[in-house]
mmCIF file of N, CA and C in Angstrom:
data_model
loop_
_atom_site.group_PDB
_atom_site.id
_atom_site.type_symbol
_atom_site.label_atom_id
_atom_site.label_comp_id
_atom_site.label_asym_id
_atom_site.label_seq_id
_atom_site.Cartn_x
_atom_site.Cartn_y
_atom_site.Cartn_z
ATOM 1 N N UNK A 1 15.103 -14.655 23.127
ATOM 2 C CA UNK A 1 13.822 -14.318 23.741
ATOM 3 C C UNK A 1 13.541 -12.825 23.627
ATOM 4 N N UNK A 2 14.587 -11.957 24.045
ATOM 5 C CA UNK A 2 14.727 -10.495 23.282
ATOM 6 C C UNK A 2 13.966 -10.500 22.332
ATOM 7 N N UNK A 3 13.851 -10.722 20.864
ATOM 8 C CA UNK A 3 13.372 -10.925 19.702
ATOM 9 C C UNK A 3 11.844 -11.336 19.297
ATOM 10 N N UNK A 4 11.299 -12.294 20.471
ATOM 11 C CA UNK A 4 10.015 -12.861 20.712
ATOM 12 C C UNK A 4 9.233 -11.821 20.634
ATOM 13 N N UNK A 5 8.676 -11.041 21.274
ATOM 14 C CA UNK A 5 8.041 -10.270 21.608
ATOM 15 C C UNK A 5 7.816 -9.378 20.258
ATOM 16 N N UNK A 6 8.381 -8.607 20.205
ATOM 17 C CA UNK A 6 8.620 -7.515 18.865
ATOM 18 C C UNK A 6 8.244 -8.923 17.606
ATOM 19 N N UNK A 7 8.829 -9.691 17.770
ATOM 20 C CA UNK A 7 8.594 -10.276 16.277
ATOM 21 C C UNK A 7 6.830 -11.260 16.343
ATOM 22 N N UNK A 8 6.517 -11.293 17.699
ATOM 23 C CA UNK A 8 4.633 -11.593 17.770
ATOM 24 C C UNK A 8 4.061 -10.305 17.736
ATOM 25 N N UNK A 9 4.132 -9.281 18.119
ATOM 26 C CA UNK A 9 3.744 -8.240 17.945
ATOM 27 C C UNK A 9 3.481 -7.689 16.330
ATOM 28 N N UNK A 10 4.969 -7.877 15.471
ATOM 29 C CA UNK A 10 4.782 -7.599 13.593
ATOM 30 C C UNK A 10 4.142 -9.012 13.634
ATOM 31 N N UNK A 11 3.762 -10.078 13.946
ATOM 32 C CA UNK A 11 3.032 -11.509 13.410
ATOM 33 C C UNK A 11 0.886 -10.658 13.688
ATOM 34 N N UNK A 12 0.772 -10.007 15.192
ATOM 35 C CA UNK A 12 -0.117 -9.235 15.087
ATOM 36 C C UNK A 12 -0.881 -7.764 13.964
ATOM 37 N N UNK A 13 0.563 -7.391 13.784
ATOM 38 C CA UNK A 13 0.347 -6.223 13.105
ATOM 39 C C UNK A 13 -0.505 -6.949 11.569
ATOM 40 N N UNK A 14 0.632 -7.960 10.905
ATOM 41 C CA UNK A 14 0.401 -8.666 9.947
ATOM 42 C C UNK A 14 -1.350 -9.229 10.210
ATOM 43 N N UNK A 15 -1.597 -9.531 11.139
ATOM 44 C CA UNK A 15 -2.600 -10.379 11.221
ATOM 45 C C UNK A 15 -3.879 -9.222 11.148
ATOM 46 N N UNK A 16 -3.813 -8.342 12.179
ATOM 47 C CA UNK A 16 -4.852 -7.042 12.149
ATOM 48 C C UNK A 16 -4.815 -6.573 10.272
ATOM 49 N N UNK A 17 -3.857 -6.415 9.543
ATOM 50 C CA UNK A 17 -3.525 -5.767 8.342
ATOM 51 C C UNK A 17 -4.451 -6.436 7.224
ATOM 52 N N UNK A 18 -4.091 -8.230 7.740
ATOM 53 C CA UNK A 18 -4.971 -9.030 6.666
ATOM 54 C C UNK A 18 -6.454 -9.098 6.723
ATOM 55 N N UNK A 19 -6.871 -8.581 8.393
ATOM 56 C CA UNK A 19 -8.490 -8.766 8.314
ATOM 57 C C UNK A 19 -8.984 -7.514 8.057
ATOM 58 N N UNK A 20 -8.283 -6.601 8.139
ATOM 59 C CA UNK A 20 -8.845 -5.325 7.600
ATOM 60 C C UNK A 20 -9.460 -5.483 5.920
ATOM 61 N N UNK A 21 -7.825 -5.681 5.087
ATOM 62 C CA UNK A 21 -7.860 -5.658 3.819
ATOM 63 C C UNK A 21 -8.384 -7.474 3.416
ATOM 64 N N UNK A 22 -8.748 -8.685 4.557
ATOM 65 C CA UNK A 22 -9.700 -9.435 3.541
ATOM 66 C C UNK A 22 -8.594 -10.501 2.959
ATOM 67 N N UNK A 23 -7.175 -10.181 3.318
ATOM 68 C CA UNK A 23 -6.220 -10.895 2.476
ATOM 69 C C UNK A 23 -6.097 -12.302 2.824
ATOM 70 N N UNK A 24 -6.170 -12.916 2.277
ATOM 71 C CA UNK A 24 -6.055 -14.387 2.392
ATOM 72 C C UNK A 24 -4.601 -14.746 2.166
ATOM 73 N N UNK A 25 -3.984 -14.285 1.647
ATOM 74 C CA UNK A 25 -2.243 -14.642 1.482
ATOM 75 C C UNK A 25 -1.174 -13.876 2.236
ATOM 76 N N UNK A 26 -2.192 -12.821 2.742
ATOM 77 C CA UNK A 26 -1.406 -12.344 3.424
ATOM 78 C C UNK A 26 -1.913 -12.844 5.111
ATOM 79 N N UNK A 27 -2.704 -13.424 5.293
ATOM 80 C CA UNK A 27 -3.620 -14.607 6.235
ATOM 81 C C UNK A 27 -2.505 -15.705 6.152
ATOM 82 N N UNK A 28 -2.485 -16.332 5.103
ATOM 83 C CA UNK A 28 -1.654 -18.217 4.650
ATOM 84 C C UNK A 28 0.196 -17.136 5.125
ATOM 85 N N UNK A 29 0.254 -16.181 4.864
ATOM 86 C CA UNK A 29 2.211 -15.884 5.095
ATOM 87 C C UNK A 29 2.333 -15.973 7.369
ATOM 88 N N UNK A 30 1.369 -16.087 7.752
ATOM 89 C CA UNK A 30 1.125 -16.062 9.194
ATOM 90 C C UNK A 30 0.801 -17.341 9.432
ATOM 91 N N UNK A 31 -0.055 -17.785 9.239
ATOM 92 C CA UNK A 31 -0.622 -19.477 9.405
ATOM 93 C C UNK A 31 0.225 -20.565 9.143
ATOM 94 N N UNK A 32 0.451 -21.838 9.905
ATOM 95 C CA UNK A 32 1.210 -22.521 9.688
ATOM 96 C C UNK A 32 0.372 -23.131 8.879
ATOM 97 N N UNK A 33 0.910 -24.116 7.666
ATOM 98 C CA UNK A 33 -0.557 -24.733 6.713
ATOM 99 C C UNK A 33 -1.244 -25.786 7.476
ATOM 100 N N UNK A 34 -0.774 -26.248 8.844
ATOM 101 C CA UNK A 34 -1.651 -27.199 9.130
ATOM 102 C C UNK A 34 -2.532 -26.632 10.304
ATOM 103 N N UNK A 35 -2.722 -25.967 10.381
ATOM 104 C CA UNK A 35 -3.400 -24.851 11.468
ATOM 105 C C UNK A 35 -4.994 -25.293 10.942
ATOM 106 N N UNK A 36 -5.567 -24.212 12.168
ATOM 107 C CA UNK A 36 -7.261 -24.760 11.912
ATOM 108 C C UNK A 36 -7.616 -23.125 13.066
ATOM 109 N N UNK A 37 -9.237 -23.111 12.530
ATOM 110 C CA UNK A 37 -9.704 -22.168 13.257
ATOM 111 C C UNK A 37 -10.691 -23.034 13.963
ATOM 112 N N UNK A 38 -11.246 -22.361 15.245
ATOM 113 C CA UNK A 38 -11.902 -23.098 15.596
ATOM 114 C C UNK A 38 -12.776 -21.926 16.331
ATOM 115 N N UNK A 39 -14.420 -22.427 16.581
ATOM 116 C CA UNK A 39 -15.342 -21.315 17.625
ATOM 117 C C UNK A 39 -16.952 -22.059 17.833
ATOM 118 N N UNK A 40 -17.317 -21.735 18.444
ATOM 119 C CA UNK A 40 -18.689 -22.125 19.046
ATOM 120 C C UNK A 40 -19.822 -22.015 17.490
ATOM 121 N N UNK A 41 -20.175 -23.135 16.878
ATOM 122 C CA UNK A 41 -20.928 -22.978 15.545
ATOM 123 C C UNK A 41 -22.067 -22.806 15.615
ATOM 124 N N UNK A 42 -22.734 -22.443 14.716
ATOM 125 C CA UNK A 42 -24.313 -21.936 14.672
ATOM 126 C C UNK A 42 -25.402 -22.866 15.966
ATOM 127 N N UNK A 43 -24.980 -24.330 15.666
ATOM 128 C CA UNK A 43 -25.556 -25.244 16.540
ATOM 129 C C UNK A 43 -24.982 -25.255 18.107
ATOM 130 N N UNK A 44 -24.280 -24.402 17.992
ATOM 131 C CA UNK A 44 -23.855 -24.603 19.745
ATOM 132 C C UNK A 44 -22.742 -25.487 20.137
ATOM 133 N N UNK A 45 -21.745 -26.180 19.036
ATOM 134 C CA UNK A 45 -21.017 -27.173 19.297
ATOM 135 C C UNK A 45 -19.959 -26.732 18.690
ATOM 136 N N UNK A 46 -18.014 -27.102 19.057
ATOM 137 C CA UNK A 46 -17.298 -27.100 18.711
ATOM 138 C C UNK A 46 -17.102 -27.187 17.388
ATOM 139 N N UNK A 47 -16.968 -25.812 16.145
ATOM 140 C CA UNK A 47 -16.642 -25.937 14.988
ATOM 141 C C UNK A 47 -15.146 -25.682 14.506
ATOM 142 N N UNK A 48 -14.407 -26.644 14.211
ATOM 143 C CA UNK A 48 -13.115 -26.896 13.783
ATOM 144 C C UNK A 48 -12.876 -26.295 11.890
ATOM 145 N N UNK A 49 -12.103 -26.002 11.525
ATOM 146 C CA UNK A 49 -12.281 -25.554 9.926
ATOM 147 C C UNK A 49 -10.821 -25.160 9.764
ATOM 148 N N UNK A 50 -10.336 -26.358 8.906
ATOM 149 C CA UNK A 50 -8.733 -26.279 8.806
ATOM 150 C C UNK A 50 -8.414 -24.758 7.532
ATOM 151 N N UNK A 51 -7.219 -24.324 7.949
ATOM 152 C CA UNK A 51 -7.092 -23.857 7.861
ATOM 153 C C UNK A 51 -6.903 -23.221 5.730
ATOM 154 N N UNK A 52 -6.936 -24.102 4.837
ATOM 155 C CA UNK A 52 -7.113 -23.961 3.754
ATOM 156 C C UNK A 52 -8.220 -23.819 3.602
ATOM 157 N N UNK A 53 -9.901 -24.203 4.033
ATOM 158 C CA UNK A 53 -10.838 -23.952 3.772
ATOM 159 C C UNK A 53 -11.222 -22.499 4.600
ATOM 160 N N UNK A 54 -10.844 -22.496 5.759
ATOM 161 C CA UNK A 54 -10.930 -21.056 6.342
ATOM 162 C C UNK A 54 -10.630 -19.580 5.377
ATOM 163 N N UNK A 55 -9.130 -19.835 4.671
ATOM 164 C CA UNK A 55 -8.839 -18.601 3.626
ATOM 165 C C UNK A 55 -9.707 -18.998 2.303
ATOM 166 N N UNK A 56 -10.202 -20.231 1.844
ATOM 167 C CA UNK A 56 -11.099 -19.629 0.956
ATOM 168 C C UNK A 56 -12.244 -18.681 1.188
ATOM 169 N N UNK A 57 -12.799 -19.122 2.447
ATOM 170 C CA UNK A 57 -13.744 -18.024 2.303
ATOM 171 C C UNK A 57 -13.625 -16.941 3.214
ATOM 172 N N UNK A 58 -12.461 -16.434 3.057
ATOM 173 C CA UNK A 58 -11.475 -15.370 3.640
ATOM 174 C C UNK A 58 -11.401 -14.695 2.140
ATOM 175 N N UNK A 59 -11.757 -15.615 1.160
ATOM 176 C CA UNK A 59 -11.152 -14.843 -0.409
ATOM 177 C C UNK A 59 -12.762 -13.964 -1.118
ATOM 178 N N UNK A 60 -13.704 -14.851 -0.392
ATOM 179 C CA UNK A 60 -15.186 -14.552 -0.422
ATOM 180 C C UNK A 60 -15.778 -13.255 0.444
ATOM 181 N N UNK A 61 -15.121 -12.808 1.281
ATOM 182 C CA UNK A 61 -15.826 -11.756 2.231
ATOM 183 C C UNK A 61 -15.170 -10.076 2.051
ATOM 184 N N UNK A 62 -15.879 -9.511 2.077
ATOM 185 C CA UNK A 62 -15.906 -8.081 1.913
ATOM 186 C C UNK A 62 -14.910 -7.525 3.136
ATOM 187 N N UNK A 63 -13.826 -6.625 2.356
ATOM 188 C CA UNK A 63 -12.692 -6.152 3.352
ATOM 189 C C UNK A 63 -13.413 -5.013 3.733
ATOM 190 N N UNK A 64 -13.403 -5.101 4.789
ATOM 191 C CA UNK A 64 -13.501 -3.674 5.866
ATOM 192 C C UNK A 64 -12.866 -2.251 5.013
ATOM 193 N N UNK A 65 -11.513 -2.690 4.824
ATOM 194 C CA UNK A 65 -11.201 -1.194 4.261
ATOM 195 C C UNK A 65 -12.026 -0.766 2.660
ATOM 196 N N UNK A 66 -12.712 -1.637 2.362
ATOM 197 C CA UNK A 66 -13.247 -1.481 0.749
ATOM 198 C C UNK A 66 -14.495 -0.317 1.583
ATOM 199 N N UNK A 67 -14.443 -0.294 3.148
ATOM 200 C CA UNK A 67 -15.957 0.667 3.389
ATOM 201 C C UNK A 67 -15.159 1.737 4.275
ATOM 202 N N UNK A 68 -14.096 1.777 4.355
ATOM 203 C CA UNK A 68 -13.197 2.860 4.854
ATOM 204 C C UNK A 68 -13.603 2.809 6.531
ATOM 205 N N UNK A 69 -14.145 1.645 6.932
ATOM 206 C CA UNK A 69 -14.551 1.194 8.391
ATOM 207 C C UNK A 69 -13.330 1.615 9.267
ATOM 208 N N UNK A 70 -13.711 2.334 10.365
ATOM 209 C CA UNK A 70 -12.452 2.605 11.293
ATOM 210 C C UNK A 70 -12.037 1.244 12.025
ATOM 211 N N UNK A 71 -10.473 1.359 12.057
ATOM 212 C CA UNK A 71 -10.078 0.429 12.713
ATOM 213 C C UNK A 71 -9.722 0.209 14.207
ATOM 214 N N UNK A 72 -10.035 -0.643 15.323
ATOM 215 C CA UNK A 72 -9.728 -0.733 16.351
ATOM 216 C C UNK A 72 -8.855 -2.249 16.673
ATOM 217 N N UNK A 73 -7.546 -1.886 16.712
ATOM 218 C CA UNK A 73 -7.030 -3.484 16.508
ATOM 219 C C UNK A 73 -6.381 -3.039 18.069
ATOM 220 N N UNK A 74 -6.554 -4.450 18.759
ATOM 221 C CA UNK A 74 -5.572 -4.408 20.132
ATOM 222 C C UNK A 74 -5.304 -5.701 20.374
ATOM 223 N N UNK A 75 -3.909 -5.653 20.937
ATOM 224 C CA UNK A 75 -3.300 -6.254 21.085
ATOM 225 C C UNK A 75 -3.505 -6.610 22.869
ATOM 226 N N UNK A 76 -4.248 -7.896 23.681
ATOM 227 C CA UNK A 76 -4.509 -7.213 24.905
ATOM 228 C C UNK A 76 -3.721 -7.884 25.629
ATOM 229 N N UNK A 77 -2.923 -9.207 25.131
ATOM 230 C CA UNK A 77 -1.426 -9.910 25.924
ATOM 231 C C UNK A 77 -1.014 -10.585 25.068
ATOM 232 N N UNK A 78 0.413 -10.963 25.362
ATOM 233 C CA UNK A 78 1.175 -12.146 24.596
ATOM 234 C C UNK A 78 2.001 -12.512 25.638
ATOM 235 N N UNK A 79 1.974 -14.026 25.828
ATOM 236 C CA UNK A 79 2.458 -15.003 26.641
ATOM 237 C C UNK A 79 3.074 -15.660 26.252
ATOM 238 N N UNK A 80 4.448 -16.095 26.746
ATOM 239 C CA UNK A 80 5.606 -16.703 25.562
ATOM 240 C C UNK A 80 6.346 -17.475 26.481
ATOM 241 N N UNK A 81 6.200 -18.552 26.190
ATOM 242 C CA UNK A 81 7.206 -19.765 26.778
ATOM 243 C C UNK A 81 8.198 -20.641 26.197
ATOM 244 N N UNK A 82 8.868 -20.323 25.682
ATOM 245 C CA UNK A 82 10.552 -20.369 24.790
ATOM 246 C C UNK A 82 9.889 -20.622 23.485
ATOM 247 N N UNK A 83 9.255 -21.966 22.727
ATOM 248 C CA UNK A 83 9.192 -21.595 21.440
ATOM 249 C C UNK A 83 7.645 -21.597 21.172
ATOM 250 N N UNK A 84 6.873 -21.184 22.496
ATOM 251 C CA UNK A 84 5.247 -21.594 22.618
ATOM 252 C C UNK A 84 4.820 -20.266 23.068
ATOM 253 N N UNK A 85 3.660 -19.533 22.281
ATOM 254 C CA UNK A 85 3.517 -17.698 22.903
ATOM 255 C C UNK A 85 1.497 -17.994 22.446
ATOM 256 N N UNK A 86 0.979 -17.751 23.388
ATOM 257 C CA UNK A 86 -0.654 -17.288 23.429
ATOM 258 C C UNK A 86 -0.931 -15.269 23.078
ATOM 259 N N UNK A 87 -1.090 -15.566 21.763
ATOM 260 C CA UNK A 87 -1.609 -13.571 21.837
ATOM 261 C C UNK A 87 -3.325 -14.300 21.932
ATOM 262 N N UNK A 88 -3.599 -12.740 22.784
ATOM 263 C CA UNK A 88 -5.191 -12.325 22.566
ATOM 264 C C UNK A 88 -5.147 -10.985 22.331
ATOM 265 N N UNK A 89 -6.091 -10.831 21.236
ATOM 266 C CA UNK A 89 -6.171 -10.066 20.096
ATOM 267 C C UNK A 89 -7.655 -9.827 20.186
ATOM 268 N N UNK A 90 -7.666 -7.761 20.244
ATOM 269 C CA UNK A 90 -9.444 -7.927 19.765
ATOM 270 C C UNK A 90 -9.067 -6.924 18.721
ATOM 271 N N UNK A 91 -10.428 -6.961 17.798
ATOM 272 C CA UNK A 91 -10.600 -6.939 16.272
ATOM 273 C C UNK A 91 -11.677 -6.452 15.636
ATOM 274 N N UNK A 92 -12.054 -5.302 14.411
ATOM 275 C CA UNK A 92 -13.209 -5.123 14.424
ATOM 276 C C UNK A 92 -13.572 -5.477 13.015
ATOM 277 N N UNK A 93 -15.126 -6.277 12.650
ATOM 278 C CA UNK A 93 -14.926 -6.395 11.241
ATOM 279 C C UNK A 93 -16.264 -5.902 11.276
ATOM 280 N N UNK A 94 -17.062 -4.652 11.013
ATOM 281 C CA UNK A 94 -18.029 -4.791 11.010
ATOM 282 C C UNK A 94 -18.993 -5.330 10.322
ATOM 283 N N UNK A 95 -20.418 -5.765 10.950
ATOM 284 C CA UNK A 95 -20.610 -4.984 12.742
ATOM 285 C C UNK A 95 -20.356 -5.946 13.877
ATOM 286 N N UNK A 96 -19.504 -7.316 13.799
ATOM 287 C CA UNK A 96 -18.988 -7.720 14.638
ATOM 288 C C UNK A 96 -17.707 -7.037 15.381
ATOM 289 N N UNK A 97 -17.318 -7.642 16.634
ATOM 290 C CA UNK A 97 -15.881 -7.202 17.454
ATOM 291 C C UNK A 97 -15.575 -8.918 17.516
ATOM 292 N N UNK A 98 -14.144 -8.709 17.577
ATOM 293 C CA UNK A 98 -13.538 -10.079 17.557
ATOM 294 C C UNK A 98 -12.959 -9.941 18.709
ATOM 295 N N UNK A 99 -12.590 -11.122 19.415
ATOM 296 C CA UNK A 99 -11.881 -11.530 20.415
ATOM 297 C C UNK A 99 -11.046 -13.184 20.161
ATOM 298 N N UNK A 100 -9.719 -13.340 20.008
ATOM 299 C CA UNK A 100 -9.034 -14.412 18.880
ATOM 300 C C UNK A 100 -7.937 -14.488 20.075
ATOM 301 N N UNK A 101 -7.880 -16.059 20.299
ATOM 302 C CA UNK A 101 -6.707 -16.219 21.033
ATOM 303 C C UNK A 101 -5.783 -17.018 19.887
ATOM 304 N N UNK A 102 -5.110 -16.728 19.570
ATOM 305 C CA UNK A 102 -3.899 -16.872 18.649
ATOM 306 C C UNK A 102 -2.773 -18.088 19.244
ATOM 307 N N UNK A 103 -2.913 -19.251 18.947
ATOM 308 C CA UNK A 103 -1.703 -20.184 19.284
ATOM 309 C C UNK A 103 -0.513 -19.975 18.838
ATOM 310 N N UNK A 104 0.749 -19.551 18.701
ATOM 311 C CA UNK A 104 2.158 -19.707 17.862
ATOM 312 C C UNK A 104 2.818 -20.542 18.560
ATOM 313 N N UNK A 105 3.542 -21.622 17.309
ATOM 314 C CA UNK A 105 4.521 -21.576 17.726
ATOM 315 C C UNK A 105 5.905 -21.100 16.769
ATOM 316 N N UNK A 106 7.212 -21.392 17.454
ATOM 317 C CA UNK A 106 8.515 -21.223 16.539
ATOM 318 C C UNK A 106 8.616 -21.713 15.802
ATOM 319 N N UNK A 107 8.532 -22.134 14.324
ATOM 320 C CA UNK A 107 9.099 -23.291 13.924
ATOM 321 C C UNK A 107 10.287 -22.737 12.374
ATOM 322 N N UNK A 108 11.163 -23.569 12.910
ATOM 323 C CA UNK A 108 12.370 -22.977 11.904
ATOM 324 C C UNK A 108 12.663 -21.561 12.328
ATOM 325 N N UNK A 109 12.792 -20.890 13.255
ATOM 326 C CA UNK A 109 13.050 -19.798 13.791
ATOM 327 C C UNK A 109 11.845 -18.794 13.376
ATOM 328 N N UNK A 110 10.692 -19.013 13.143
ATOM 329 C CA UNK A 110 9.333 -18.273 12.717
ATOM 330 C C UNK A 110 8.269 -18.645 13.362
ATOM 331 N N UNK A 111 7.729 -16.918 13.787
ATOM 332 C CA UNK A 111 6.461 -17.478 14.930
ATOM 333 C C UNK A 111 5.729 -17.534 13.428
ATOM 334 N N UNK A 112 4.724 -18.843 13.814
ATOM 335 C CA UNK A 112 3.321 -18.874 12.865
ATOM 336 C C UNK A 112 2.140 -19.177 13.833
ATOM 337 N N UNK A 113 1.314 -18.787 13.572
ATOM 338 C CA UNK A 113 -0.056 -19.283 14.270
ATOM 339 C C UNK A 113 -0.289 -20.235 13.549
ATOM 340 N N UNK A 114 -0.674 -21.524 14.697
ATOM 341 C CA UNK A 114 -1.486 -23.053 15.066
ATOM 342 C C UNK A 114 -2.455 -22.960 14.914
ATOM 343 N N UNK A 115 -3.231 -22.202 15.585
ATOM 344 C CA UNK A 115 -4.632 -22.353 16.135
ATOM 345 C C UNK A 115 -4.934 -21.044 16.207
ATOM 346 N N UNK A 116 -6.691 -20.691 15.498
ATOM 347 C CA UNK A 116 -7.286 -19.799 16.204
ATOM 348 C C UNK A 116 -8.130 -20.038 16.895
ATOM 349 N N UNK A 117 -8.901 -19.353 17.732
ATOM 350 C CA UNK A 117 -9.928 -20.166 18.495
ATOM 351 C C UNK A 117 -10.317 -18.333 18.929
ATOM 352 N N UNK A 118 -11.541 -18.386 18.268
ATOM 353 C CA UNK A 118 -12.479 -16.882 18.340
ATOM 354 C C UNK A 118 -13.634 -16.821 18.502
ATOM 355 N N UNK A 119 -14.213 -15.980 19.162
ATOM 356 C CA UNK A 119 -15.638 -15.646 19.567
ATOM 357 C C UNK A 119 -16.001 -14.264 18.441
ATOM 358 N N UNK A 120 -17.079 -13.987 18.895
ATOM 359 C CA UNK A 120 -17.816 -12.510 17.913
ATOM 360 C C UNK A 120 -18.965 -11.954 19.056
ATOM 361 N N UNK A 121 -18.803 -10.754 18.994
ATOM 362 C CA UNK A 121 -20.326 -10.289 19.017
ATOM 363 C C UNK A 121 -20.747 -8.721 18.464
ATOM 364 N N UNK A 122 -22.060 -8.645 17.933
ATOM 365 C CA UNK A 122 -22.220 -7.618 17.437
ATOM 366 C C UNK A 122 -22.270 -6.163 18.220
#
């Protein structure tokens, strides 16, 4: 449990690193492959989007650092219950701010994120 913490924290670092630079593989080395994102969709209703179609068009969008955009990544808790940990994470891609609650779990001795489940606002 020592280890938990520090090693969701580099699973954050990793995660802030990939939305900066846009990386989609470096997105899929964090994500478990059966993971899914999920957030309130254009229509107002629960939008689910597994997680292989999510990094394609993760491969489609313009990295923040290609505009030398300052970064504000925070880390604002991580909650960890032996092989089950909730981070919330805010994020900037402009001209949105992110707010991402991050599911992990352990699996094979590796935190991966399950689930995202994120809001936006400009």
């Amino acid at each position: 449990m020592d280890t938990d913490v520090p090693a969701l924290r580099s699973l954050a670092q990793t995660y802030f690193d990939a939305a900066y630079e846009m990386d989609a593989e470096k997105f899929a080395s964090i994500f478990h492959p059966s993971s899914s994102v999920t957030k309130v969709g254009e229509d107002g209703d629960v939008a689910v989007t597994p997680i292989a179609a999510w990094l394609a068009s993760v491969r489609n969008m313009n990295a923040p650092k290609q505009h030398d955009f300052e970064r504000d990544d925070q880390i604002l808790s991580i909650d960890v219950e032996r092989e089950l940990a909730l981070l919330k994470v805010k994020l900037q891609i402009p001209p949105r701010t992110f707010t991402d609650l991050l599911s992990c779990l352990k699996v094979n001795g590796t935190w991966r994120i399950v689930q995202k489940v994120m809001t936006s606002k400009v």
